[in-house]
RNA sequence: GGCGACGUAGCUCAACCGGCUUAGAGCGCUCGGCUCAUAUCCGAGAGGUUCAGGGUUCGAGUCCCUGCGUCGCUACCA
C-alpha cells in the first residue's frame, strides 16, 4: 500500500488541486480535484480522523491574463467571477471542504514571498538571461503558444508558437511565417533578452530522489516522477514577465511575477494557515505541516503529477523549514467526452458544471463521477454509461435493495426491525466488504470503493431472494437485510451524502457515524418518510443537452 | 523526431511481483424463476487463437524484440 498504516496517524490533510480561474470547470475537472477530495474528506471524517481539506482558485498565469484581455475585463475581475461560481458549485455539489480560498488571498501572497526568500537564502535560486518572444506593439513578452502564424509543415494559419494543432508538429516561434501576437493580432514579434530566476532542481535532486523513494508512489505518479528523475532535473524558471501574479521578491526582479505553477501549490500551506487564522488559532496549522502525525493526500488529475511529485516537494525542501512532504498523490486519469475527444467549450464538446446542474441533480452527478472516476486509464463519457451507473447500479440495485428491505419491515413488522441473531455468513461478507472499502479509499481508489458498495448490494439482493421472507416468514433474511442495508447507507456517505442521510434518517439513525454499521438494530422503529431517488430518463437528458448546446452555439 | 503508456468477450472493464492446472465480472443477448421492492430482483446459458508475428521460460494476457493501431509527455498552458 502506498500509504501509512491507518493506525500510524490521527490526522489527514486533503489537498485538492486548484481549479484554474480562467473559466468554469467541466465534469472532468471536477472529478479531477474537488469532488474526489470532498469524497475522501467525508471518508476520513467518518473514520474519526482529524481531517482538513483545503483548495482554492488558481488565480494567476498567462492564460488568465490572456482570457481577461480577450473578454475585456481585468484579470482580477475575471478570477473573482470564476471564484464565486466555484464557491457556488461547492455548495450545490455538497463538496466537503474547510477552506476554499484563492491565490489572490493576502495570506497566500505573503507566504509565497516569504518562502521564496528562504529558498533564495538557502542557495536554491539561480538566475540567468535568455531570449524570449516579445510583442513590440503590446510591449509584452509572450508565451510561445500565444504566437499564431502559418505552419511551415501543413500550412495551417492557426499554428501556435510551440506546436501546430492541425498537424501536431512541434515548433519554435521563428518557424511560423506571418507570426502574430494573440493579444493585439498584429505582427512585430521579436526576440528580446530578459533575466529569469530558477529553482535549482538539479541541486535538489539527491534529496528529491530520497523523498520519492520513501513514498512508494504507484501507477502514473511513480512513472512520471521516475521518468523525470531518470532524465535528469534541470533548474526550472520560476519567474515570468507578466503583470498579473505575485511579484517576484528577488533583487533585480522588479516587474516580474512568480510563475503560476511555482506558487499555486504553495497555496496548500497558505490555505491551511488562513483556515486556522480565521479560527483564531493560527498556530494550529503546524499540526498538518510538521512532524509525522499527519498523512497528506493530494487528489488531482494526471497532468498535475510533475508539479506535485517533483516541483512542490522541491520547494518545500529548499525552504529548509522541514515541512512534512506529500504522502499520497491520488491522481486520476482524464474523463474525456464521447468517443475519446477532449472537453472543449469553444468546440461545444462536453458538459461544463453550470450545464450539468441544469441537466441533473448534482447528487446523481456525484455518484456517476465517483463511480466512474478514471483511476487506471482515461474514461469516456457516454449517455449509456450514465444510464447504467445511475439507473442500473444506484437505483435498480442499491436503492432497490434498501427499499425492498425497509418496505418489507414496514408492511410485515409494523416498521419495527425484527430481533434475532445475525447470520454469520452475512457478517463475514460485510466484514470483508468493509475491509476492501477502507483499503481502497485509503489507497485513493475512490471508484474501487464505490464498486465494493455496489457488490454488497448485489450480495444483499441475492441473499434476500434466497431467504424469500415473503414466503417463509423467516425473519433471518430481514434481520440480515436490514443490517446490510444500514451498512451500505453509511458507506454511501462519501458518494451521495444527501441520499445517505435520508436513508439513515429513515432507519432511525440520524447520526451517520461509522459505528452505526455494527449496531444490531433489532427493535428499532423505522420511519416511513420517502427517500427514493427518481430514475433518470437519459434519452430526455441527451435531447435537452443538445438543445442547450444549440442555443449557445 | 525523442520518451512513455495502452491494445483482453458485441460494449465497459478485472487478473498484485509470470503459476489458484478449462482467462474473470458487469451490461447487452437467450432461456428459466420470484413477485417483498421505483417493470425492480435471482438463477442458468451462449460468447474470447488476451492486436499481429517471433523469442525467453517447466510455465506468459503478464517478460524481451519487431510491426500495426490509439493516446499522452517533450519542462514558457495549466
PDB file of C-alpha atoms in Angstrom, chain A residues 120 123-130 194-200 235-239 250-253 256:
ATOM      1  CA  UNK A 120      16.968  32.112  -2.104  1.00  0.00           C
ATOM      2  CA  UNK A 123      21.082  28.939  -2.215  1.00  0.00           C
ATOM      3  CA  UNK A 124      18.486  27.135  -4.289  1.00  0.00           C
ATOM      4  CA  UNK A 125      17.582  30.073  -6.530  1.00  0.00           C
ATOM      5  CA  UNK A 126      19.747  30.892  -9.522  1.00  0.00           C
ATOM      6  CA  UNK A 127      19.361  33.452 -12.267  1.00  0.00           C
ATOM      7  CA  UNK A 128      20.242  33.746 -15.945  1.00  0.00           C
ATOM      8  CA  UNK A 129      19.469  35.790 -19.020  1.00  0.00           C
ATOM      9  CA  UNK A 130      17.689  34.341 -22.007  1.00  0.00           C
ATOM     10  CA  UNK A 194      15.278  39.083 -20.317  1.00  0.00           C
ATOM     11  CA  UNK A 195      16.507  37.792 -16.958  1.00  0.00           C
ATOM     12  CA  UNK A 196      14.771  34.989 -15.119  1.00  0.00           C
ATOM     13  CA  UNK A 197      15.136  33.223 -11.787  1.00  0.00           C
ATOM     14  CA  UNK A 198      15.272  29.460 -11.447  1.00  0.00           C
ATOM     15  CA  UNK A 199      14.642  26.854  -8.820  1.00  0.00           C
ATOM     16  CA  UNK A 200      17.743  24.683  -8.825  1.00  0.00           C
ATOM     17  CA  UNK A 235      16.950  24.281 -12.992  1.00  0.00           C
ATOM     18  CA  UNK A 236      13.441  25.429 -13.766  1.00  0.00           C
ATOM     19  CA  UNK A 237      12.328  29.012 -14.396  1.00  0.00           C
ATOM     20  CA  UNK A 238      10.085  30.306 -11.649  1.00  0.00           C
ATOM     21  CA  UNK A 239       9.604  33.868 -12.842  1.00  0.00           C
ATOM     22  CA  UNK A 250      14.369  38.797  -5.816  1.00  0.00           C
ATOM     23  CA  UNK A 251      16.868  41.599  -6.192  1.00  0.00           C
ATOM     24  CA  UNK A 252      16.606  42.846  -9.762  1.00  0.00           C
ATOM     25  CA  UNK A 253      13.345  41.054 -10.466  1.00  0.00           C
ATOM     26  CA  UNK A 256       8.334  40.134 -12.866  1.00  0.00           C
TER      27      UNK A 256
END
